[in-house]
Coordinates of C-alpha atoms and ligand atoms in Angstrom, one line a residue:
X1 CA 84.1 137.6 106.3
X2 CA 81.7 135.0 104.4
X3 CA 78.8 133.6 105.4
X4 CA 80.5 130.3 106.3
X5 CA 83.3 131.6 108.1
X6 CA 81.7 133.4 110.5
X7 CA 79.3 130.2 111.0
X8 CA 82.6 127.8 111.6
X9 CA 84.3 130.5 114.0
X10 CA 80.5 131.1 116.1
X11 CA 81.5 127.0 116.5
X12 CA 84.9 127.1 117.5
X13 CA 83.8 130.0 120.3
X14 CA 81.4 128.1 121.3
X15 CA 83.6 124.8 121.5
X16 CA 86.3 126.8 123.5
X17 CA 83.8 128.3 125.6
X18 CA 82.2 124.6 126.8
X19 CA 85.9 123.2 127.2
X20 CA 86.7 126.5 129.5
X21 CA 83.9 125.2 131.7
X22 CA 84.6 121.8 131.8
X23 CA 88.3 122.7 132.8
X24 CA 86.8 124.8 135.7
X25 CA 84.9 121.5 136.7
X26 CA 86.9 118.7 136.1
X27 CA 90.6 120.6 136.2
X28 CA 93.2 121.2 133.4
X29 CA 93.4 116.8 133.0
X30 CA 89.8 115.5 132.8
X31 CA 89.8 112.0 133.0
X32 CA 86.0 112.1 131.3
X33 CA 85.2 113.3 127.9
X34 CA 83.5 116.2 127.2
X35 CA 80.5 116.1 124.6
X36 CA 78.9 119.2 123.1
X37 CA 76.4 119.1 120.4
X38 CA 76.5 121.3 117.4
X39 CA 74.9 122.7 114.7
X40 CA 75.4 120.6 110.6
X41 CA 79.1 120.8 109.6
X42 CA 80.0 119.1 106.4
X43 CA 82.8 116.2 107.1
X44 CA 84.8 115.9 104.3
X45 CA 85.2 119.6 103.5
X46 CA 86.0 120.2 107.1
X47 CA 88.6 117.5 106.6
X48 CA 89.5 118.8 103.7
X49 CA 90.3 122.1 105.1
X50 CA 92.9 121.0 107.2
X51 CA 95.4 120.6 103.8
X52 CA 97.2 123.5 105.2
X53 CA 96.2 123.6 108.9
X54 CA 98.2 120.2 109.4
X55 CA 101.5 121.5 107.4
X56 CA 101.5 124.3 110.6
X57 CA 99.8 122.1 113.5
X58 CA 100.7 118.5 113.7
X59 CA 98.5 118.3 116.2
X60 CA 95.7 117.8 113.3
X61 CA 97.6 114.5 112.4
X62 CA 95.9 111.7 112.3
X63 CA 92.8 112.7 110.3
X64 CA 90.4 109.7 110.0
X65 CA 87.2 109.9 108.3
X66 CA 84.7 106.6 109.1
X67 CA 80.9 105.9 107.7
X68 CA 79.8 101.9 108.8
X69 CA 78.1 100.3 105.9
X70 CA 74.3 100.8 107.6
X71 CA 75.5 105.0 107.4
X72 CA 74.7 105.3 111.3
X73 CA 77.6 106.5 112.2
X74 CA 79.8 109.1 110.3
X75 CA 82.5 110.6 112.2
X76 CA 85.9 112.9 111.3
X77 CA 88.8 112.7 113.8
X78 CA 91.4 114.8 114.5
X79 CA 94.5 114.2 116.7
X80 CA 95.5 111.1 118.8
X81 CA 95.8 111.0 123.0
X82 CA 96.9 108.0 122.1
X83 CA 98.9 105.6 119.8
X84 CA 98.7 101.7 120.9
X85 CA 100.9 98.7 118.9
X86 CA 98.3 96.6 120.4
X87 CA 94.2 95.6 120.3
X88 CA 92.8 97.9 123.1
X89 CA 90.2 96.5 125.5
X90 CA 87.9 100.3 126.0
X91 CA 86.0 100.7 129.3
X92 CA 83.8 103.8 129.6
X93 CA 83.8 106.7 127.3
X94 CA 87.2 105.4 125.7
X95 CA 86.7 104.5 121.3
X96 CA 89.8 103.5 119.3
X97 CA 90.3 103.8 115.8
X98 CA 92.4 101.6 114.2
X99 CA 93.6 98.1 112.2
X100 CA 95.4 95.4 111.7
X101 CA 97.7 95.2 108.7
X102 CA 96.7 91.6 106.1
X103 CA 99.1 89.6 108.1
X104 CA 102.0 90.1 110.9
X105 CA 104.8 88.8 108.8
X106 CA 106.8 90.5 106.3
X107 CA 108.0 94.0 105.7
X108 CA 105.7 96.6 106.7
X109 CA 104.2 99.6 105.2
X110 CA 104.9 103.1 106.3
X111 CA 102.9 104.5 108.5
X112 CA 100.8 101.9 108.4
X113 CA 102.4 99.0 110.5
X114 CA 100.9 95.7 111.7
X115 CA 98.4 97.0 114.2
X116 CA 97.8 100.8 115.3
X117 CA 95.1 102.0 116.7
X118 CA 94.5 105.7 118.2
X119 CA 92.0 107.6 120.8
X120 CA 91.2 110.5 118.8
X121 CA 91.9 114.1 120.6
X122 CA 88.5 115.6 119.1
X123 CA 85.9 113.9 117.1
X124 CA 83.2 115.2 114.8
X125 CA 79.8 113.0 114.5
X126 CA 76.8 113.0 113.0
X127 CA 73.8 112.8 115.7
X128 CA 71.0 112.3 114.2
X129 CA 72.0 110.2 110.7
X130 CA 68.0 110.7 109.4
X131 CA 67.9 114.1 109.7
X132 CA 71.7 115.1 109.3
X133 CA 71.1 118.4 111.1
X134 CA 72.7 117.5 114.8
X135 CA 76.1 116.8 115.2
X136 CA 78.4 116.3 118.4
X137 CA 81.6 117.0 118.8
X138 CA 83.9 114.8 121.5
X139 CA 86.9 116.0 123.3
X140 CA 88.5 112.8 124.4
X141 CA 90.6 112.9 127.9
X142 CA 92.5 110.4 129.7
X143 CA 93.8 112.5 132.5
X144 CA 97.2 112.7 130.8
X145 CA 96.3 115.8 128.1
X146 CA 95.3 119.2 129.0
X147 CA 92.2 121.1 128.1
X148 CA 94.8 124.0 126.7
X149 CA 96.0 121.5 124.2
X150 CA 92.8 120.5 123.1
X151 CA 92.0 124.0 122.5
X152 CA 95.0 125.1 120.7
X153 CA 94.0 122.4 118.7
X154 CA 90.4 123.5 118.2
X155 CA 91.4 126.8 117.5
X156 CA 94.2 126.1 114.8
X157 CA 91.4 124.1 112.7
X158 CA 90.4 125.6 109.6
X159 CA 87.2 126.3 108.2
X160 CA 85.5 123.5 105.9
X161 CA 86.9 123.7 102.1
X162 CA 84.6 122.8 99.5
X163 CA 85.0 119.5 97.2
X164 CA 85.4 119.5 93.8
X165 CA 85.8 116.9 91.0
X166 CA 88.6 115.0 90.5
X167 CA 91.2 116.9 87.2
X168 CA 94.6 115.1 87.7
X169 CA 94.9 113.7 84.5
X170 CA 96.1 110.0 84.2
X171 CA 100.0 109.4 83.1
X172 CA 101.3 105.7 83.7
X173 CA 99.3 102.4 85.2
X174 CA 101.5 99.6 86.3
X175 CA 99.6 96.2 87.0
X176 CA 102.0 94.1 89.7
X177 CA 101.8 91.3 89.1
X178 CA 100.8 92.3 85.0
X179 CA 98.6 89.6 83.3
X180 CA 101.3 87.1 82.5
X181 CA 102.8 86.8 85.8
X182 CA 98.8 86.5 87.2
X183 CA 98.3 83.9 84.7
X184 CA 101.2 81.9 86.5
X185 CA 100.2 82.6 90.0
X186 CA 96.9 81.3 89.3
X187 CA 99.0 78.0 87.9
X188 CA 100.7 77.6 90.6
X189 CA 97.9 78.4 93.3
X190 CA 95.8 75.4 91.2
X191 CA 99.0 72.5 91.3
X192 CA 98.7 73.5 95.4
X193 CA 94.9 72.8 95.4
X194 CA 95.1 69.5 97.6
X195 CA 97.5 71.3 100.5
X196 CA 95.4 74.6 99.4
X197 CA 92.0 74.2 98.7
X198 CA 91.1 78.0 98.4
X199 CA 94.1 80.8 98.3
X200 CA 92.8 84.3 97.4
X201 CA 95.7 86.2 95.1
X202 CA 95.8 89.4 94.6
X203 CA 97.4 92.3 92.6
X204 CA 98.3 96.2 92.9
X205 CA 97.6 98.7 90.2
X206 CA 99.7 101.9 90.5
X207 CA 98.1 104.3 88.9
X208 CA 99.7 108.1 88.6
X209 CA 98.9 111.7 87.7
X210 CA 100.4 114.9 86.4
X211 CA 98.8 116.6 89.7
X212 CA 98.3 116.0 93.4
X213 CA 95.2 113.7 94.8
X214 CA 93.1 115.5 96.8
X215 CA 91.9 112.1 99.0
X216 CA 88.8 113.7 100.5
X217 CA 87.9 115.2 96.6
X218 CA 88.5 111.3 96.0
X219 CA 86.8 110.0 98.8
X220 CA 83.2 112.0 97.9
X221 CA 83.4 111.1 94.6
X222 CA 84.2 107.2 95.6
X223 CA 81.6 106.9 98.1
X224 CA 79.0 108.6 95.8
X225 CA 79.4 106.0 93.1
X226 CA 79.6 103.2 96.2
X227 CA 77.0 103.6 98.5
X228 CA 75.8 100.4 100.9
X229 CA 79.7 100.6 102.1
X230 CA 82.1 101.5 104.5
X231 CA 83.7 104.1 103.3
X232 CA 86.7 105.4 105.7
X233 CA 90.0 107.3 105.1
X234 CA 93.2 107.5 108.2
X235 CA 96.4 109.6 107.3
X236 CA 98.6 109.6 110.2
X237 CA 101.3 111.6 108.4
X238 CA 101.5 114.0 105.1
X239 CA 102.8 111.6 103.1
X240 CA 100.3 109.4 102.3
X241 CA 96.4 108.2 103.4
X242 CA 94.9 104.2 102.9
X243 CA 91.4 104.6 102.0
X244 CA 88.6 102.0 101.6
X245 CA 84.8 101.4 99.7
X246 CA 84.8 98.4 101.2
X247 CA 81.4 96.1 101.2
X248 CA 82.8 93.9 103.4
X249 CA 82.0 93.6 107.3
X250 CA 84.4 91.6 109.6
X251 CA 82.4 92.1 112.5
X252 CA 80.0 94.2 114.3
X253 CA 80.0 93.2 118.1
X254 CA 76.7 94.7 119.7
X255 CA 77.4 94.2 123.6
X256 CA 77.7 90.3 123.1
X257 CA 76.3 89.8 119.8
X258 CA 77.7 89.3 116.5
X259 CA 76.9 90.4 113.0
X260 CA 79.4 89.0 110.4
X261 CA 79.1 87.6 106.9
X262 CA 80.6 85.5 104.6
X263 CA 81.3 87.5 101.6
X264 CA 82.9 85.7 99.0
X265 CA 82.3 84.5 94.9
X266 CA 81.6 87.5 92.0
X267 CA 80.0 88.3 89.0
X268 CA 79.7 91.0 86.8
X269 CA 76.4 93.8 87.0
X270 CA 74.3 93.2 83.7
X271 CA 74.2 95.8 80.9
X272 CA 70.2 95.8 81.2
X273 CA 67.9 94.4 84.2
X274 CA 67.1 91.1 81.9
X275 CA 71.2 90.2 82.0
X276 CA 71.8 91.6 85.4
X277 CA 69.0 89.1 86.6
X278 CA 70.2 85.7 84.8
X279 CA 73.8 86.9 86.3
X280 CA 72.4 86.9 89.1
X281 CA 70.7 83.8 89.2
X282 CA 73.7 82.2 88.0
X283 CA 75.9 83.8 90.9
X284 CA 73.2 81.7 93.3
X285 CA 73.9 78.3 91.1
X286 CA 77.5 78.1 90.0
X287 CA 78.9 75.4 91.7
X288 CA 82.9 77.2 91.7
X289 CA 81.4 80.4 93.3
X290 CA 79.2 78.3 96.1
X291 CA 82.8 76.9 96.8
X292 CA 84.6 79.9 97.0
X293 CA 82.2 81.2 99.7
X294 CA 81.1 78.0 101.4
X295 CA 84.5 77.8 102.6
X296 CA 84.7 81.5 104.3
X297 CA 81.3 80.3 105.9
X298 CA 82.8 77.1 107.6
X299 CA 85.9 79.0 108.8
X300 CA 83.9 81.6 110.3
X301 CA 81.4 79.4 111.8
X302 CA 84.2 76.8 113.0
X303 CA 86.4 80.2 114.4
X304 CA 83.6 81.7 116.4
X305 CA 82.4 78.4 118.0
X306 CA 85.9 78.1 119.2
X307 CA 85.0 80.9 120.9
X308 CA 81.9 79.1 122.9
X309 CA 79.8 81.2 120.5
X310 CA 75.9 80.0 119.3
X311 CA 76.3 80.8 115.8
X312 CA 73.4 81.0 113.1
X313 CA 73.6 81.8 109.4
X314 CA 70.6 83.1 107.1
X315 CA 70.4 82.0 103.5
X316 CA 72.7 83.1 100.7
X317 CA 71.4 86.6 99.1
X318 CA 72.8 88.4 96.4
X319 CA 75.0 92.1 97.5
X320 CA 74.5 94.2 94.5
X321 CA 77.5 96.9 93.9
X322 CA 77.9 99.2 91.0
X323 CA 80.1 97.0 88.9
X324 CA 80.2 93.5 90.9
X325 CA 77.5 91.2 92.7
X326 CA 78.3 89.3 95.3
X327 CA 77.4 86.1 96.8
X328 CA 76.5 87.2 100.7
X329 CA 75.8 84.7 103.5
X330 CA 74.5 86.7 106.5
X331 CA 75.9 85.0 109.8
X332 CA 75.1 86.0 113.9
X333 CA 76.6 84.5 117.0
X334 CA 75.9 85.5 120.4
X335 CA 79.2 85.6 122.5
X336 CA 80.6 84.2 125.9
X337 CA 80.6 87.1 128.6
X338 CA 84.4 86.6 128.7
X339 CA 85.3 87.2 124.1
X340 CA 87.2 90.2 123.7
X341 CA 87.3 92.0 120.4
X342 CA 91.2 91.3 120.5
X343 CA 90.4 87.2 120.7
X344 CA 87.8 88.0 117.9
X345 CA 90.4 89.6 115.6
X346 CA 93.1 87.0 116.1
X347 CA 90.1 84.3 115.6
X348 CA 88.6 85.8 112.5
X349 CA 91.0 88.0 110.4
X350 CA 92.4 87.1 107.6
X351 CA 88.9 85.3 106.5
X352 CA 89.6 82.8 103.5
X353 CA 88.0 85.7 101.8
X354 CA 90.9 87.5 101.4
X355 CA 93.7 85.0 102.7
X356 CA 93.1 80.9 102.2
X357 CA 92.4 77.7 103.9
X358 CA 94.0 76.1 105.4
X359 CA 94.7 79.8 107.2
X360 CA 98.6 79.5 107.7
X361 CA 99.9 77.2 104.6
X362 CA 97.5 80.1 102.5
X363 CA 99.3 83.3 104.0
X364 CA 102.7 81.7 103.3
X365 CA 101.8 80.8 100.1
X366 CA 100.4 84.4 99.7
X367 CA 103.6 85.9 101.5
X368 CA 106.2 83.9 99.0
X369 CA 104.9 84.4 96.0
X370 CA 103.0 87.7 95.4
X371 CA 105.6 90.2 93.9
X372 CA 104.1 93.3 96.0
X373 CA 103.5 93.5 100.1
X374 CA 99.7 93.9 101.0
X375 CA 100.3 95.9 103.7
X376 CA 96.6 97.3 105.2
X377 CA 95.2 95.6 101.9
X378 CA 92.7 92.9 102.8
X379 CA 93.5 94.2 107.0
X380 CA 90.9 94.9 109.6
X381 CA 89.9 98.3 110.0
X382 CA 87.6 99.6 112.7
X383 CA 86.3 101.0 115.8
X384 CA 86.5 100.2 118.9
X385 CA 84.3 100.6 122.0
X386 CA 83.2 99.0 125.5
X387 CA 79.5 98.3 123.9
X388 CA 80.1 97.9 120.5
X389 CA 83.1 97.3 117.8
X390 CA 82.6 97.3 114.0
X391 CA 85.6 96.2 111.3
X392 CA 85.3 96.3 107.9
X393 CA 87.6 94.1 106.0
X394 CA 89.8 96.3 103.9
X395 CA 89.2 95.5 100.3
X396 CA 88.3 97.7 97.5
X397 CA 91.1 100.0 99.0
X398 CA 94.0 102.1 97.9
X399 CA 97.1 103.7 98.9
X400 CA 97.6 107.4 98.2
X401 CA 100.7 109.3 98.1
X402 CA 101.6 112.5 96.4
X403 CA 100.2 112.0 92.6
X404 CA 100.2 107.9 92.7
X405 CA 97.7 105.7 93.8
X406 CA 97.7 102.1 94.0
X407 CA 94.7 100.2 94.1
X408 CA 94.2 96.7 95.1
X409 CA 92.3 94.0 94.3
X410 CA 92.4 89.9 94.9
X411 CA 90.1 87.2 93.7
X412 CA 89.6 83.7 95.5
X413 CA 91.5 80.7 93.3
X414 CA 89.9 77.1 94.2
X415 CA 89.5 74.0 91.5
X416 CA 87.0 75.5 88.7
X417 CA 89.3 79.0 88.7
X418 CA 90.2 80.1 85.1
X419 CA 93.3 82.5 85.1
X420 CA 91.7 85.0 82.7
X421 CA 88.3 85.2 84.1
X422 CA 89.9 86.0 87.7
X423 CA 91.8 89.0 85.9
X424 CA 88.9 90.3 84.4
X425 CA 87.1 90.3 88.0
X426 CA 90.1 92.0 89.1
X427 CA 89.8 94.8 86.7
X428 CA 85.4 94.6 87.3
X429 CA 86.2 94.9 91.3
X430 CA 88.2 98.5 90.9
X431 CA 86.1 99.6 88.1
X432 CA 84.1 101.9 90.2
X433 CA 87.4 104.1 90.9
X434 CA 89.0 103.7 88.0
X435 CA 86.0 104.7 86.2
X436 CA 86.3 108.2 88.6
X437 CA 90.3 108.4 88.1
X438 CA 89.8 108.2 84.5
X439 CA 87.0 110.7 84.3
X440 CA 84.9 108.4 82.5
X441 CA 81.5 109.2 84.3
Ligands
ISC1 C1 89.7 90.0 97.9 C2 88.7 90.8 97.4 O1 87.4 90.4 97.4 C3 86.9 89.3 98.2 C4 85.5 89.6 98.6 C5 84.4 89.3 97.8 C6 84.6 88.5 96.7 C7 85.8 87.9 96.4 C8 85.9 86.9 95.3 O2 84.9 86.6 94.6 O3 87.0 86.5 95.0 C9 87.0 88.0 97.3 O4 87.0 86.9 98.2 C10 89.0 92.1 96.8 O5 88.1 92.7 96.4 O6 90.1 92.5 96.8
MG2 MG1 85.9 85.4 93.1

């Protein structure tokens, strides 16, 4: 037995050992969680691990990796206690994982259906973020599952497998809509512009391989190249996994207080610091861009004081990623006693940064005349508990199943908005992924 065996199987004694305890205090269906810190485990190899453990337990299914953008909370979950169609309200030690697909309408994706969110069965995360060395592990219980099950559980979990790079090589890519169909949308979206005065349109590259994906081998690498991002993978069945690098926040609720932003209007990274600095002066002047964003600002501003909130926004600053900057207005409200995340999600999501203004002429426009469905593209994907809530809009994402991927990306069309200058930002915004995929690094 390796070195790292025997370390993962001193962990899962240990584990069993604490939940044979509890059950002797709090009887075979706790109705309180059970919280036992641990020693370092890696997260993405443990996931990783379970490649084979899942085909034999299902019980491993969902596995949901989440990081917030500030990288104070990483966590790997395994297993659900629950499955809800709805926005869950959590009192006590209850925390939902979940989303909300881009809109209700339309057909939906497998496995990934208009909202789902779970309470994990057992839950890996990191303690103490500065020093990475502390980890707990949480055994959720609702009085309805048994300490047993959580420990078959526990004990069919296999040890952490280590990540390697990413060797599928590239076969077929398949841009829907392709260039000349975009060109038309954009048209289209531009003879709208006094019923629509911002509609974000959007397209899927499908990208394949002549292997399988390993998503968490994918997810390191993506995350590497991507930091200052959520970065968060759920697969809730064998078939496929929707993963995001997303830079973009939706909301963080902090007991009553709010932390959103309007994130909207792009411009390429400089190929030296001179360029990347008049870019980015020009990102802070450029009258099309100031519109793009200003409008995402007055919805979310408008939405949140509908909700009684006192709302405040900071100055426009500049949000550096590796291949894109973007135009960033920080904005904080401090909610009535009475806002639920549910009212904020319904309020908020989709943001004219991924869906329009006016909100429901934009999402019908979006819905009749994009040739693909968005599915959890451009969603609202979070956690949720009684003191605080964080969702990450779900851009820079992809769908993976088998050896395919397909990669999103949309860009927001208002008056000023040149057809083939919003393809090439579509192509800048999944160059960080593509440049992985492709092995170009
Ligand atoms: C819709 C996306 O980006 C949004 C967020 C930032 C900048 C955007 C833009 O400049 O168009 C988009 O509104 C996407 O990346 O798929
Ligand atoms: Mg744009």
């Amino acid at each position: 037995m390796n070195q790292d065996t025997y370390q993962f199987q001193l962990i899962q004694d240990e584990l069993i050992q604490q939940l044979q305890s509890f059950s002797i205090a709090h009887g075979q269906y706790p109705d309180k969680n059970l919280n036992v810190v641990i020693n370092a485990i890696p997260l993405l190899p443990l996931l990783k691990g379970q490649n084979i453990a899942i085909e034999q337990d299902p019980n491993l299914l969902p596995r949901i990796y989440w990081q917030n953008k500030e990288q104070n909370k990483t966590l790997a979950s395994f297993g659900a206690i629950e499955k809800l169609d709805h926005i869950p309200k959590a009192t006590n030690d209850e925390f939902y994982l979940g989303g909300l697909a881009f809109q209700q309408q339309g057909e939906q994706w497998q496995d990934f259906p208009a909202t789902l969110f779970i309470r994990p069965l057992i839950v890996f995360q990191v303690l103490q973020q500065t020093s990475q060395q502390e980890y707990k592990v949480i055994f959720h219980f609702n009085g309805r599952n048994s300490v047993q099950a959580s420990i078959n559980t526990l004990k069919s979990l296999n040890i952490p497998h280590p990540l390697a790079p990413f060797t599928p090589q590239l076969l077929t890519r398949q841009d829907t809509p392709n260039k000349d169909q975009w060109a038309d949308l954009v048209e289209l979206a531009i003879e709208y512009k006094a019923l629509l005065p911002k509609v974000v349109l959007s397209r899927q590259t499908e990208v394949c391989f002549d292997a399988p994906i390993d998503t968490w081998d994918m997810m390191a690498l993506w995350q590497q190249a991507n930091p200052n991002s959520f970065h968060y993978l759920l697969q809730f069945s064998s078939q496929r996994s929707f993963m995001s690098c997303s830079p973009e926040r939706l909301f963080l609720r902090q007991q009553q207080q709010i932390t959103t932003e309007a994130l909207a209007g792009t411009i390429n990274r400089g190929r030296d610091q001179r360029e990347d600095e008049l870019l980015l002066q020009s990102l802070l002047n450029h009258k099309k861009i100031d519109r793009e964003n200003h409008i995402v600002q007055e919805f979310i501003v408008a939405n949140l004081k509908q909700l009684k909130a006192q709302v405040t926004c900071s100055p426009a600053h500049v949000m550096q990623l590796q291949n894109v900057q973007h135009l960033c207005v920080p904005i904080k409200a401090q909610l009535t006693k009475d806002t639920q995340d549910s009212h904020l999600l319904h309020k908020l999501h989709p943001t004219p940064a991924v869906g329009g203004i006016p909100k429901l002429p934009a999402l019908q426009f979006i819905n009749d005349n994009e040739p693909y469905n968005r599915g959890w593209y451009a969603g609202a994907v979070g956690c949720i508990s009684e003191h605080e809530s964080d969702f990450s809009v779900a851009i820079r994402s992809a769908l993976v199943s088998e050896n395919c991927i397909k990669l999103f990306a949309g860009a927001g069309i208002v008056t000023g908005s040149i057809a083939e200058q919003e393809w090439q930002e579509l192509d800048n915004k999944i160059q960080t992924i593509l440049t992985i995929l492709y092995r170009l690094y």
